[in-house]
């Protein structure tokens, strides 16, 4: 797939990941998820978010909007 076509998919993945983060926080705040499990899951979700953010940044840098 060409690089200029990937950015919308990465952006969509970032939006979905943000939804997952919000749902995790709601589960934790309603005490439906224990602290240890919340920390473990949110750490992994944060790591994925950093990777997606870096990927989106690289794609944006390589394909400036014209």
JSON list of N, CA, C and O in Angstrom, two decimals:
[
{"chain": "A", "resi": 1, "resn": "UNK", "atom": "N", "xyz": [0.84, -1.17, 0.00]},
{"chain": "A", "resi": 1, "resn": "UNK", "atom": "CA", "xyz": [0.00, 0.00, 0.00]},
{"chain": "A", "resi": 1, "resn": "UNK", "atom": "C", "xyz": [0.90, 1.24, 0.00]},
{"chain": "A", "resi": 1, "resn": "UNK", "atom": "O", "xyz": [1.85, 1.31, 0.78]},
{"chain": "A", "resi": 2, "resn": "UNK", "atom": "N", "xyz": [0.59, 2.22, -0.83]},
{"chain": "A", "resi": 2, "resn": "UNK", "atom": "CA", "xyz": [1.39, 3.45, -0.86]},
{"chain": "A", "resi": 2, "resn": "UNK", "atom": "C", "xyz": [1.33, 4.19, 0.48]},
{"chain": "A", "resi": 2, "resn": "UNK", "atom": "O", "xyz": [0.31, 4.18, 1.17]},
{"chain": "A", "resi": 3, "resn": "UNK", "atom": "N", "xyz": [2.43, 4.84, 0.83]},
{"chain": "A", "resi": 3, "resn": "UNK", "atom": "CA", "xyz": [2.53, 5.54, 2.11]},
{"chain": "A", "resi": 3, "resn": "UNK", "atom": "C", "xyz": [1.45, 6.60, 2.28]},
{"chain": "A", "resi": 3, "resn": "UNK", "atom": "O", "xyz": [0.94, 6.80, 3.37]},
{"chain": "A", "resi": 4, "resn": "UNK", "atom": "N", "xyz": [1.10, 7.29, 1.21]},
{"chain": "A", "resi": 4, "resn": "UNK", "atom": "CA", "xyz": [0.12, 8.37, 1.32]},
{"chain": "A", "resi": 4, "resn": "UNK", "atom": "C", "xyz": [-1.29, 7.86, 1.62]},
{"chain": "A", "resi": 4, "resn": "UNK", "atom": "O", "xyz": [-2.16, 8.61, 2.01]},
{"chain": "A", "resi": 5, "resn": "UNK", "atom": "N", "xyz": [-1.50, 6.58, 1.44]},
{"chain": "A", "resi": 5, "resn": "UNK", "atom": "CA", "xyz": [-2.82, 5.98, 1.73]},
{"chain": "A", "resi": 5, "resn": "UNK", "atom": "C", "xyz": [-2.90, 5.42, 3.15]},
{"chain": "A", "resi": 5, "resn": "UNK", "atom": "O", "xyz": [-3.98, 5.06, 3.62]},
{"chain": "A", "resi": 6, "resn": "UNK", "atom": "N", "xyz": [-1.78, 5.34, 3.86]},
{"chain": "A", "resi": 6, "resn": "UNK", "atom": "CA", "xyz": [-1.75, 4.72, 5.19]},
{"chain": "A", "resi": 6, "resn": "UNK", "atom": "C", "xyz": [-2.22, 5.65, 6.30]},
{"chain": "A", "resi": 6, "resn": "UNK", "atom": "O", "xyz": [-2.77, 5.19, 7.30]},
{"chain": "A", "resi": 7, "resn": "UNK", "atom": "N", "xyz": [-1.99, 6.96, 6.17]},
{"chain": "A", "resi": 7, "resn": "UNK", "atom": "CA", "xyz": [-2.29, 7.90, 7.24]},
{"chain": "A", "resi": 7, "resn": "UNK", "atom": "C", "xyz": [-3.75, 7.84, 7.71]},
{"chain": "A", "resi": 7, "resn": "UNK", "atom": "O", "xyz": [-3.99, 7.85, 8.92]},
{"chain": "A", "resi": 8, "resn": "UNK", "atom": "N", "xyz": [-4.74, 7.75, 6.82]},
{"chain": "A", "resi": 8, "resn": "UNK", "atom": "CA", "xyz": [-6.12, 7.66, 7.32]},
{"chain": "A", "resi": 8, "resn": "UNK", "atom": "C", "xyz": [-6.36, 6.41, 8.18]},
{"chain": "A", "resi": 8, "resn": "UNK", "atom": "O", "xyz": [-7.10, 6.47, 9.17]},
{"chain": "A", "resi": 9, "resn": "UNK", "atom": "N", "xyz": [-5.71, 5.32, 7.85]},
{"chain": "A", "resi": 9, "resn": "UNK", "atom": "CA", "xyz": [-5.87, 4.10, 8.63]},
{"chain": "A", "resi": 9, "resn": "UNK", "atom": "C", "xyz": [-5.20, 4.22, 10.00]},
{"chain": "A", "resi": 9, "resn": "UNK", "atom": "O", "xyz": [-5.74, 3.76, 11.00]},
{"chain": "A", "resi": 10, "resn": "UNK", "atom": "N", "xyz": [-4.04, 4.85, 10.04]},
{"chain": "A", "resi": 10, "resn": "UNK", "atom": "CA", "xyz": [-3.34, 5.05, 11.31]},
{"chain": "A", "resi": 10, "resn": "UNK", "atom": "C", "xyz": [-4.15, 6.02, 12.18]},
{"chain": "A", "resi": 10, "resn": "UNK", "atom": "O", "xyz": [-4.31, 5.79, 13.38]},
{"chain": "A", "resi": 11, "resn": "UNK", "atom": "N", "xyz": [-4.71, 7.05, 11.57]},
{"chain": "A", "resi": 11, "resn": "UNK", "atom": "CA", "xyz": [-5.55, 8.00, 12.32]},
{"chain": "A", "resi": 11, "resn": "UNK", "atom": "C", "xyz": [-6.78, 7.31, 12.89]},
{"chain": "A", "resi": 11, "resn": "UNK", "atom": "O", "xyz": [-7.18, 7.57, 14.03]},
{"chain": "A", "resi": 12, "resn": "UNK", "atom": "N", "xyz": [-7.36, 6.43, 12.13]},
{"chain": "A", "resi": 12, "resn": "UNK", "atom": "CA", "xyz": [-8.51, 5.67, 12.61]},
{"chain": "A", "resi": 12, "resn": "UNK", "atom": "C", "xyz": [-8.12, 4.77, 13.78]},
{"chain": "A", "resi": 12, "resn": "UNK", "atom": "O", "xyz": [-8.86, 4.66, 14.77]},
{"chain": "A", "resi": 13, "resn": "UNK", "atom": "N", "xyz": [-6.97, 4.15, 13.69]},
{"chain": "A", "resi": 13, "resn": "UNK", "atom": "CA", "xyz": [-6.49, 3.29, 14.78]},
{"chain": "A", "resi": 13, "resn": "UNK", "atom": "C", "xyz": [-6.25, 4.11, 16.04]},
{"chain": "A", "resi": 13, "resn": "UNK", "atom": "O", "xyz": [-6.55, 3.66, 17.15]},
{"chain": "A", "resi": 14, "resn": "UNK", "atom": "N", "xyz": [-5.74, 5.33, 15.89]},
{"chain": "A", "resi": 14, "resn": "UNK", "atom": "CA", "xyz": [-5.51, 6.19, 17.05]},
{"chain": "A", "resi": 14, "resn": "UNK", "atom": "C", "xyz": [-6.83, 6.56, 17.71]},
{"chain": "A", "resi": 14, "resn": "UNK", "atom": "O", "xyz": [-6.95, 6.53, 18.94]},
{"chain": "A", "resi": 15, "resn": "UNK", "atom": "N", "xyz": [-7.84, 6.89, 16.91]},
{"chain": "A", "resi": 15, "resn": "UNK", "atom": "CA", "xyz": [-9.16, 7.22, 17.47]},
{"chain": "A", "resi": 15, "resn": "UNK", "atom": "C", "xyz": [-9.75, 6.02, 18.22]},
{"chain": "A", "resi": 15, "resn": "UNK", "atom": "O", "xyz": [-10.31, 6.16, 19.32]},
{"chain": "A", "resi": 16, "resn": "UNK", "atom": "N", "xyz": [-9.60, 4.84, 17.66]},
{"chain": "A", "resi": 16, "resn": "UNK", "atom": "CA", "xyz": [-10.12, 3.64, 18.32]},
{"chain": "A", "resi": 16, "resn": "UNK", "atom": "C", "xyz": [-9.36, 3.34, 19.60]},
{"chain": "A", "resi": 16, "resn": "UNK", "atom": "O", "xyz": [-9.96, 2.92, 20.60]},
{"chain": "A", "resi": 17, "resn": "UNK", "atom": "N", "xyz": [-8.07, 3.57, 19.59]},
{"chain": "A", "resi": 17, "resn": "UNK", "atom": "CA", "xyz": [-7.27, 3.36, 20.79]},
{"chain": "A", "resi": 17, "resn": "UNK", "atom": "C", "xyz": [-7.67, 4.35, 21.88]},
{"chain": "A", "resi": 17, "resn": "UNK", "atom": "O", "xyz": [-7.73, 3.98, 23.06]},
{"chain": "A", "resi": 18, "resn": "UNK", "atom": "N", "xyz": [-7.96, 5.59, 21.50]},
{"chain": "A", "resi": 18, "resn": "UNK", "atom": "CA", "xyz": [-8.44, 6.57, 22.48]},
{"chain": "A", "resi": 18, "resn": "UNK", "atom": "C", "xyz": [-9.76, 6.12, 23.11]},
{"chain": "A", "resi": 18, "resn": "UNK", "atom": "O", "xyz": [-9.99, 6.33, 24.30]},
{"chain": "A", "resi": 19, "resn": "UNK", "atom": "N", "xyz": [-10.61, 5.48, 22.32]},
{"chain": "A", "resi": 19, "resn": "UNK", "atom": "CA", "xyz": [-11.86, 4.94, 22.85]},
{"chain": "A", "resi": 19, "resn": "UNK", "atom": "C", "xyz": [-11.58, 3.83, 23.86]},
{"chain": "A", "resi": 19, "resn": "UNK", "atom": "O", "xyz": [-12.22, 3.77, 24.92]},
{"chain": "A", "resi": 20, "resn": "UNK", "atom": "N", "xyz": [-10.63, 2.98, 23.54]},
{"chain": "A", "resi": 20, "resn": "UNK", "atom": "CA", "xyz": [-10.25, 1.90, 24.46]},
{"chain": "A", "resi": 20, "resn": "UNK", "atom": "C", "xyz": [-9.73, 2.49, 25.76]},
{"chain": "A", "resi": 20, "resn": "UNK", "atom": "O", "xyz": [-10.08, 2.02, 26.86]},
{"chain": "A", "resi": 21, "resn": "UNK", "atom": "N", "xyz": [-8.90, 3.54, 25.67]},
{"chain": "A", "resi": 21, "resn": "UNK", "atom": "CA", "xyz": [-8.38, 4.19, 26.88]},
{"chain": "A", "resi": 21, "resn": "UNK", "atom": "C", "xyz": [-9.52, 4.74, 27.73]},
{"chain": "A", "resi": 21, "resn": "UNK", "atom": "O", "xyz": [-9.51, 4.59, 28.96]},
{"chain": "A", "resi": 22, "resn": "UNK", "atom": "N", "xyz": [-10.48, 5.38, 27.10]},
{"chain": "A", "resi": 22, "resn": "UNK", "atom": "CA", "xyz": [-11.63, 5.93, 27.82]},
{"chain": "A", "resi": 22, "resn": "UNK", "atom": "C", "xyz": [-12.44, 4.82, 28.50]},
{"chain": "A", "resi": 22, "resn": "UNK", "atom": "O", "xyz": [-12.80, 4.94, 29.67]},
{"chain": "A", "resi": 23, "resn": "UNK", "atom": "N", "xyz": [-12.68, 3.74, 27.79]},
{"chain": "A", "resi": 23, "resn": "UNK", "atom": "CA", "xyz": [-13.45, 2.63, 28.37]},
{"chain": "A", "resi": 23, "resn": "UNK", "atom": "C", "xyz": [-12.71, 1.98, 29.53]},
{"chain": "A", "resi": 23, "resn": "UNK", "atom": "O", "xyz": [-13.33, 1.60, 30.53]},
{"chain": "A", "resi": 24, "resn": "UNK", "atom": "N", "xyz": [-11.40, 1.84, 29.40]},
{"chain": "A", "resi": 24, "resn": "UNK", "atom": "CA", "xyz": [-10.59, 1.31, 30.51]},
{"chain": "A", "resi": 24, "resn": "UNK", "atom": "C", "xyz": [-10.71, 2.20, 31.74]},
{"chain": "A", "resi": 24, "resn": "UNK", "atom": "O", "xyz": [-10.87, 1.71, 32.86]},
{"chain": "A", "resi": 25, "resn": "UNK", "atom": "N", "xyz": [-10.66, 3.51, 31.53]},
{"chain": "A", "resi": 25, "resn": "UNK", "atom": "CA", "xyz": [-10.75, 4.44, 32.64]},
{"chain": "A", "resi": 25, "resn": "UNK", "atom": "C", "xyz": [-12.12, 4.35, 33.31]},
{"chain": "A", "resi": 25, "resn": "UNK", "atom": "O", "xyz": [-12.23, 4.37, 34.54]},
{"chain": "A", "resi": 26, "resn": "UNK", "atom": "N", "xyz": [-13.16, 4.21, 32.50]},
{"chain": "A", "resi": 26, "resn": "UNK", "atom": "CA", "xyz": [-14.51, 4.07, 33.07]},
{"chain": "A", "resi": 26, "resn": "UNK", "atom": "C", "xyz": [-14.61, 2.79, 33.88]},
{"chain": "A", "resi": 26, "resn": "UNK", "atom": "O", "xyz": [-15.18, 2.79, 34.98]},
{"chain": "A", "resi": 27, "resn": "UNK", "atom": "N", "xyz": [-14.06, 1.69, 33.36]},
{"chain": "A", "resi": 27, "resn": "UNK", "atom": "CA", "xyz": [-14.08, 0.43, 34.11]},
{"chain": "A", "resi": 27, "resn": "UNK", "atom": "C", "xyz": [-13.36, 0.57, 35.45]},
{"chain": "A", "resi": 27, "resn": "UNK", "atom": "O", "xyz": [-13.81, 0.08, 36.47]},
{"chain": "A", "resi": 28, "resn": "UNK", "atom": "N", "xyz": [-12.22, 1.26, 35.44]},
{"chain": "A", "resi": 28, "resn": "UNK", "atom": "CA", "xyz": [-11.45, 1.43, 36.66]},
{"chain": "A", "resi": 28, "resn": "UNK", "atom": "C", "xyz": [-12.18, 2.34, 37.65]},
{"chain": "A", "resi": 28, "resn": "UNK", "atom": "O", "xyz": [-12.24, 2.05, 38.83]},
{"chain": "A", "resi": 29, "resn": "UNK", "atom": "N", "xyz": [-12.76, 3.44, 37.15]},
{"chain": "A", "resi": 29, "resn": "UNK", "atom": "CA", "xyz": [-13.45, 4.38, 38.04]},
{"chain": "A", "resi": 29, "resn": "UNK", "atom": "C", "xyz": [-14.71, 3.78, 38.66]},
{"chain": "A", "resi": 29, "resn": "UNK", "atom": "O", "xyz": [-15.09, 4.16, 39.76]},
{"chain": "A", "resi": 30, "resn": "UNK", "atom": "N", "xyz": [-15.34, 2.85, 37.96]},
{"chain": "A", "resi": 30, "resn": "UNK", "atom": "CA", "xyz": [-16.54, 2.20, 38.51]},
{"chain": "A", "resi": 30, "resn": "UNK", "atom": "C", "xyz": [-16.19, 0.95, 39.31]},
{"chain": "A", "resi": 30, "resn": "UNK", "atom": "O", "xyz": [-17.08, 0.19, 39.69]},
{"chain": "A", "resi": 31, "resn": "UNK", "atom": "N", "xyz": [-14.89, 0.76, 39.54]},
{"chain": "A", "resi": 31, "resn": "UNK", "atom": "CA", "xyz": [-14.39, -0.38, 40.33]},
{"chain": "A", "resi": 31, "resn": "UNK", "atom": "C", "xyz": [-14.71, -1.72, 39.68]},
{"chain": "A", "resi": 31, "resn": "UNK", "atom": "O", "xyz": [-14.79, -2.75, 40.33]},
{"chain": "A", "resi": 32, "resn": "UNK", "atom": "N", "xyz": [-14.88, -1.72, 38.37]},
{"chain": "A", "resi": 32, "resn": "UNK", "atom": "CA", "xyz": [-15.10, -2.96, 37.64]},
{"chain": "A", "resi": 32, "resn": "UNK", "atom": "C", "xyz": [-13.79, -3.61, 37.22]},
{"chain": "A", "resi": 32, "resn": "UNK", "atom": "O", "xyz": [-13.77, -4.73, 36.74]},
{"chain": "A", "resi": 33, "resn": "UNK", "atom": "N", "xyz": [-12.69, -2.87, 37.43]},
{"chain": "A", "resi": 33, "resn": "UNK", "atom": "CA", "xyz": [-11.37, -3.34, 37.06]},
{"chain": "A", "resi": 33, "resn": "UNK", "atom": "C", "xyz": [-10.43, -3.01, 38.21]},
{"chain": "A", "resi": 33, "resn": "UNK", "atom": "O", "xyz": [-10.39, -1.87, 38.68]},
{"chain": "A", "resi": 34, "resn": "UNK", "atom": "N", "xyz": [-9.71, -4.01, 38.67]},
{"chain": "A", "resi": 34, "resn": "UNK", "atom": "CA", "xyz": [-8.79, -3.78, 39.79]},
{"chain": "A", "resi": 34, "resn": "UNK", "atom": "C", "xyz": [-7.61, -2.91, 39.37]},
{"chain": "A", "resi": 34, "resn": "UNK", "atom": "O", "xyz": [-7.27, -2.85, 38.20]},
{"chain": "A", "resi": 35, "resn": "UNK", "atom": "N", "xyz": [-7.00, -2.28, 40.36]},
{"chain": "A", "resi": 35, "resn": "UNK", "atom": "CA", "xyz": [-5.89, -1.36, 40.10]},
{"chain": "A", "resi": 35, "resn": "UNK", "atom": "C", "xyz": [-4.76, -2.02, 39.32]},
{"chain": "A", "resi": 35, "resn": "UNK", "atom": "O", "xyz": [-4.26, -1.46, 38.35]},
{"chain": "A", "resi": 36, "resn": "UNK", "atom": "N", "xyz": [-4.36, -3.20, 39.75]},
{"chain": "A", "resi": 36, "resn": "UNK", "atom": "CA", "xyz": [-3.24, -3.90, 39.09]},
{"chain": "A", "resi": 36, "resn": "UNK", "atom": "C", "xyz": [-3.54, -4.17, 37.62]},
{"chain": "A", "resi": 36, "resn": "UNK", "atom": "O", "xyz": [-2.69, -3.97, 36.75]},
{"chain": "A", "resi": 37, "resn": "UNK", "atom": "N", "xyz": [-4.74, -4.64, 37.35]},
{"chain": "A", "resi": 37, "resn": "UNK", "atom": "CA", "xyz": [-5.12, -4.96, 35.98]},
{"chain": "A", "resi": 37, "resn": "UNK", "atom": "C", "xyz": [-5.22, -3.69, 35.14]},
{"chain": "A", "resi": 37, "resn": "UNK", "atom": "O", "xyz": [-4.79, -3.65, 33.99]},
{"chain": "A", "resi": 38, "resn": "UNK", "atom": "N", "xyz": [-5.76, -2.61, 35.73]},
{"chain": "A", "resi": 38, "resn": "UNK", "atom": "CA", "xyz": [-5.86, -1.34, 35.03]},
{"chain": "A", "resi": 38, "resn": "UNK", "atom": "C", "xyz": [-4.47, -0.82, 34.67]},
{"chain": "A", "resi": 38, "resn": "UNK", "atom": "O", "xyz": [-4.24, -0.38, 33.54]},
{"chain": "A", "resi": 39, "resn": "UNK", "atom": "N", "xyz": [-3.55, -0.89, 35.60]},
{"chain": "A", "resi": 39, "resn": "UNK", "atom": "CA", "xyz": [-2.19, -0.41, 35.35]},
{"chain": "A", "resi": 39, "resn": "UNK", "atom": "C", "xyz": [-1.54, -1.23, 34.24]},
{"chain": "A", "resi": 39, "resn": "UNK", "atom": "O", "xyz": [-0.91, -0.67, 33.33]},
{"chain": "A", "resi": 40, "resn": "UNK", "atom": "N", "xyz": [-1.70, -2.54, 34.31]},
{"chain": "A", "resi": 40, "resn": "UNK", "atom": "CA", "xyz": [-1.10, -3.41, 33.29]},
{"chain": "A", "resi": 40, "resn": "UNK", "atom": "C", "xyz": [-1.67, -3.11, 31.91]},
{"chain": "A", "resi": 40, "resn": "UNK", "atom": "O", "xyz": [-0.91, -2.98, 30.93]},
{"chain": "A", "resi": 41, "resn": "UNK", "atom": "N", "xyz": [-2.98, -3.00, 31.83]},
{"chain": "A", "resi": 41, "resn": "UNK", "atom": "CA", "xyz": [-3.61, -2.75, 30.53]},
{"chain": "A", "resi": 41, "resn": "UNK", "atom": "C", "xyz": [-3.33, -1.35, 30.01]},
{"chain": "A", "resi": 41, "resn": "UNK", "atom": "O", "xyz": [-3.01, -1.17, 28.83]},
{"chain": "A", "resi": 42, "resn": "UNK", "atom": "N", "xyz": [-3.43, -0.37, 30.88]},
{"chain": "A", "resi": 42, "resn": "UNK", "atom": "CA", "xyz": [-3.24, 1.01, 30.42]},
{"chain": "A", "resi": 42, "resn": "UNK", "atom": "C", "xyz": [-1.79, 1.25, 30.00]},
{"chain": "A", "resi": 42, "resn": "UNK", "atom": "O", "xyz": [-1.53, 2.04, 29.08]},
{"chain": "A", "resi": 43, "resn": "UNK", "atom": "N", "xyz": [-0.84, 0.57, 30.62]},
{"chain": "A", "resi": 43, "resn": "UNK", "atom": "CA", "xyz": [0.56, 0.69, 30.21]},
{"chain": "A", "resi": 43, "resn": "UNK", "atom": "C", "xyz": [0.75, 0.18, 28.79]},
{"chain": "A", "resi": 43, "resn": "UNK", "atom": "O", "xyz": [1.41, 0.82, 27.97]},
{"chain": "A", "resi": 44, "resn": "UNK", "atom": "N", "xyz": [0.15, -0.95, 28.51]},
{"chain": "A", "resi": 44, "resn": "UNK", "atom": "CA", "xyz": [0.26, -1.52, 27.17]},
{"chain": "A", "resi": 44, "resn": "UNK", "atom": "C", "xyz": [-0.44, -0.65, 26.13]},
{"chain": "A", "resi": 44, "resn": "UNK", "atom": "O", "xyz": [0.08, -0.42, 25.04]},
{"chain": "A", "resi": 45, "resn": "UNK", "atom": "N", "xyz": [-1.62, -0.13, 26.49]},
{"chain": "A", "resi": 45, "resn": "UNK", "atom": "CA", "xyz": [-2.35, 0.73, 25.57]},
{"chain": "A", "resi": 45, "resn": "UNK", "atom": "C", "xyz": [-1.56, 2.02, 25.32]},
{"chain": "A", "resi": 45, "resn": "UNK", "atom": "O", "xyz": [-1.50, 2.51, 24.20]},
{"chain": "A", "resi": 46, "resn": "UNK", "atom": "N", "xyz": [-0.93, 2.55, 26.35]},
{"chain": "A", "resi": 46, "resn": "UNK", "atom": "CA", "xyz": [-0.10, 3.75, 26.19]},
{"chain": "A", "resi": 46, "resn": "UNK", "atom": "C", "xyz": [1.08, 3.49, 25.25]},
{"chain": "A", "resi": 46, "resn": "UNK", "atom": "O", "xyz": [1.42, 4.34, 24.42]},
{"chain": "A", "resi": 47, "resn": "UNK", "atom": "N", "xyz": [1.69, 2.33, 25.38]},
{"chain": "A", "resi": 47, "resn": "UNK", "atom": "CA", "xyz": [2.81, 1.97, 24.51]},
{"chain": "A", "resi": 47, "resn": "UNK", "atom": "C", "xyz": [2.36, 1.91, 23.05]},
{"chain": "A", "resi": 47, "resn": "UNK", "atom": "O", "xyz": [3.04, 2.41, 22.15]},
{"chain": "A", "resi": 48, "resn": "UNK", "atom": "N", "xyz": [1.22, 1.30, 22.82]},
{"chain": "A", "resi": 48, "resn": "UNK", "atom": "CA", "xyz": [0.68, 1.22, 21.46]},
{"chain": "A", "resi": 48, "resn": "UNK", "atom": "C", "xyz": [0.37, 2.62, 20.94]},
{"chain": "A", "resi": 48, "resn": "UNK", "atom": "O", "xyz": [0.64, 2.95, 19.78]},
{"chain": "A", "resi": 49, "resn": "UNK", "atom": "N", "xyz": [-0.16, 3.47, 21.81]},
{"chain": "A", "resi": 49, "resn": "UNK", "atom": "CA", "xyz": [-0.46, 4.85, 21.42]},
{"chain": "A", "resi": 49, "resn": "UNK", "atom": "C", "xyz": [0.79, 5.61, 21.01]},
{"chain": "A", "resi": 49, "resn": "UNK", "atom": "O", "xyz": [0.78, 6.37, 20.04]},
{"chain": "A", "resi": 50, "resn": "UNK", "atom": "N", "xyz": [1.88, 5.41, 21.74]},
{"chain": "A", "resi": 50, "resn": "UNK", "atom": "CA", "xyz": [3.15, 6.06, 21.38]},
{"chain": "A", "resi": 50, "resn": "UNK", "atom": "C", "xyz": [3.64, 5.58, 20.02]},
{"chain": "A", "resi": 50, "resn": "UNK", "atom": "O", "xyz": [4.12, 6.37, 19.21]},
{"chain": "A", "resi": 51, "resn": "UNK", "atom": "N", "xyz": [3.51, 4.28, 19.77]},
{"chain": "A", "resi": 51, "resn": "UNK", "atom": "CA", "xyz": [3.94, 3.74, 18.49]},
{"chain": "A", "resi": 51, "resn": "UNK", "atom": "C", "xyz": [3.09, 4.29, 17.34]},
{"chain": "A", "resi": 51, "resn": "UNK", "atom": "O", "xyz": [3.63, 4.70, 16.31]},
{"chain": "A", "resi": 52, "resn": "UNK", "atom": "N", "xyz": [1.78, 4.31, 17.54]},
{"chain": "A", "resi": 52, "resn": "UNK", "atom": "CA", "xyz": [0.89, 4.84, 16.50]},
{"chain": "A", "resi": 52, "resn": "UNK", "atom": "C", "xyz": [1.14, 6.32, 16.28]},
{"chain": "A", "resi": 52, "resn": "UNK", "atom": "O", "xyz": [1.12, 6.79, 15.14]},
{"chain": "A", "resi": 53, "resn": "UNK", "atom": "N", "xyz": [1.36, 7.07, 17.35]},
{"chain": "A", "resi": 53, "resn": "UNK", "atom": "CA", "xyz": [1.63, 8.49, 17.22]},
{"chain": "A", "resi": 53, "resn": "UNK", "atom": "C", "xyz": [2.91, 8.74, 16.44]},
{"chain": "A", "resi": 53, "resn": "UNK", "atom": "O", "xyz": [2.97, 9.63, 15.58]},
{"chain": "A", "resi": 54, "resn": "UNK", "atom": "N", "xyz": [3.94, 7.96, 16.73]},
{"chain": "A", "resi": 54, "resn": "UNK", "atom": "CA", "xyz": [5.19, 8.08, 15.99]},
{"chain": "A", "resi": 54, "resn": "UNK", "atom": "C", "xyz": [5.03, 7.73, 14.52]},
{"chain": "A", "resi": 54, "resn": "UNK", "atom": "O", "xyz": [5.56, 8.41, 13.64]},
{"chain": "A", "resi": 55, "resn": "UNK", "atom": "N", "xyz": [4.26, 6.69, 14.27]},
{"chain": "A", "resi": 55, "resn": "UNK", "atom": "CA", "xyz": [4.01, 6.27, 12.89]},
{"chain": "A", "resi": 55, "resn": "UNK", "atom": "C", "xyz": [3.24, 7.36, 12.14]},
{"chain": "A", "resi": 55, "resn": "UNK", "atom": "O", "xyz": [3.59, 7.71, 11.01]},
{"chain": "A", "resi": 56, "resn": "UNK", "atom": "N", "xyz": [2.22, 7.91, 12.78]},
{"chain": "A", "resi": 56, "resn": "UNK", "atom": "CA", "xyz": [1.43, 8.97, 12.16]},
{"chain": "A", "resi": 56, "resn": "UNK", "atom": "C", "xyz": [2.31, 10.20, 11.88]},
{"chain": "A", "resi": 56, "resn": "UNK", "atom": "O", "xyz": [2.20, 10.83, 10.83]},
{"chain": "A", "resi": 57, "resn": "UNK", "atom": "N", "xyz": [3.19, 10.52, 12.82]},
{"chain": "A", "resi": 57, "resn": "UNK", "atom": "CA", "xyz": [4.09, 11.64, 12.63]},
{"chain": "A", "resi": 57, "resn": "UNK", "atom": "C", "xyz": [5.02, 11.45, 11.45]},
{"chain": "A", "resi": 57, "resn": "UNK", "atom": "O", "xyz": [5.24, 12.36, 10.65]},
{"chain": "A", "resi": 58, "resn": "UNK", "atom": "N", "xyz": [5.56, 10.25, 11.33]},
{"chain": "A", "resi": 58, "resn": "UNK", "atom": "CA", "xyz": [6.45, 9.94, 10.21]},
{"chain": "A", "resi": 58, "resn": "UNK", "atom": "C", "xyz": [5.71, 10.02, 8.88]},
{"chain": "A", "resi": 58, "resn": "UNK", "atom": "O", "xyz": [6.22, 10.56, 7.90]},
{"chain": "A", "resi": 59, "resn": "UNK", "atom": "N", "xyz": [4.50, 9.47, 8.85]},
{"chain": "A", "resi": 59, "resn": "UNK", "atom": "CA", "xyz": [3.72, 9.50, 7.62]},
{"chain": "A", "resi": 59, "resn": "UNK", "atom": "C", "xyz": [3.36, 10.93, 7.24]},
{"chain": "A", "resi": 59, "resn": "UNK", "atom": "O", "xyz": [3.41, 11.30, 6.06]},
{"chain": "A", "resi": 60, "resn": "UNK", "atom": "N", "xyz": [3.01, 11.75, 8.23]},
{"chain": "A", "resi": 60, "resn": "UNK", "atom": "CA", "xyz": [2.66, 13.14, 7.97]},
{"chain": "A", "resi": 60, "resn": "UNK", "atom": "C", "xyz": [3.88, 13.91, 7.45]},
{"chain": "A", "resi": 60, "resn": "UNK", "atom": "O", "xyz": [3.76, 14.76, 6.57]},
{"chain": "A", "resi": 61, "resn": "UNK", "atom": "N", "xyz": [5.05, 13.61, 8.01]},
{"chain": "A", "resi": 61, "resn": "UNK", "atom": "CA", "xyz": [6.28, 14.28, 7.60]},
{"chain": "A", "resi": 61, "resn": "UNK", "atom": "C", "xyz": [6.66, 13.89, 6.17]},
{"chain": "A", "resi": 61, "resn": "UNK", "atom": "O", "xyz": [7.12, 14.72, 5.40]},
{"chain": "A", "resi": 62, "resn": "UNK", "atom": "N", "xyz": [6.46, 12.63, 5.83]},
{"chain": "A", "resi": 62, "resn": "UNK", "atom": "CA", "xyz": [6.83, 12.14, 4.50]},
{"chain": "A", "resi": 62, "resn": "UNK", "atom": "C", "xyz": [5.84, 12.56, 3.42]},
{"chain": "A", "resi": 62, "resn": "UNK", "atom": "O", "xyz": [6.18, 12.62, 2.26]},
{"chain": "A", "resi": 63, "resn": "UNK", "atom": "N", "xyz": [4.60, 12.81, 3.83]},
{"chain": "A", "resi": 63, "resn": "UNK", "atom": "CA", "xyz": [3.55, 13.16, 2.88]},
{"chain": "A", "resi": 63, "resn": "UNK", "atom": "C", "xyz": [2.88, 14.47, 3.28]},
{"chain": "A", "resi": 63, "resn": "UNK", "atom": "O", "xyz": [1.75, 14.46, 3.76]},
{"chain": "A", "resi": 64, "resn": "UNK", "atom": "N", "xyz": [3.56, 15.59, 3.10]},
{"chain": "A", "resi": 64, "resn": "UNK", "atom": "CA", "xyz": [2.95, 16.86, 3.51]},
{"chain": "A", "resi": 64, "resn": "UNK", "atom": "C", "xyz": [1.69, 17.13, 2.71]},
{"chain": "A", "resi": 64, "resn": "UNK", "atom": "O", "xyz": [1.57, 16.76, 1.55]},
{"chain": "A", "resi": 65, "resn": "UNK", "atom": "N", "xyz": [0.71, 17.78, 3.36]},
{"chain": "A", "resi": 65, "resn": "UNK", "atom": "CA", "xyz": [-0.55, 18.12, 2.71]},
{"chain": "A", "resi": 65, "resn": "UNK", "atom": "C", "xyz": [-0.28, 19.18, 1.66]},
{"chain": "A", "resi": 65, "resn": "UNK", "atom": "O", "xyz": [0.39, 20.17, 1.90]},
{"chain": "A", "resi": 66, "resn": "UNK", "atom": "N", "xyz": [-0.82, 18.96, 0.49]},
{"chain": "A", "resi": 66, "resn": "UNK", "atom": "CA", "xyz": [-0.58, 19.91, -0.62]},
{"chain": "A", "resi": 66, "resn": "UNK", "atom": "C", "xyz": [-1.74, 20.81, -0.83]},
{"chain": "A", "resi": 66, "resn": "UNK", "atom": "O", "xyz": [-2.81, 20.65, -0.63]}
]
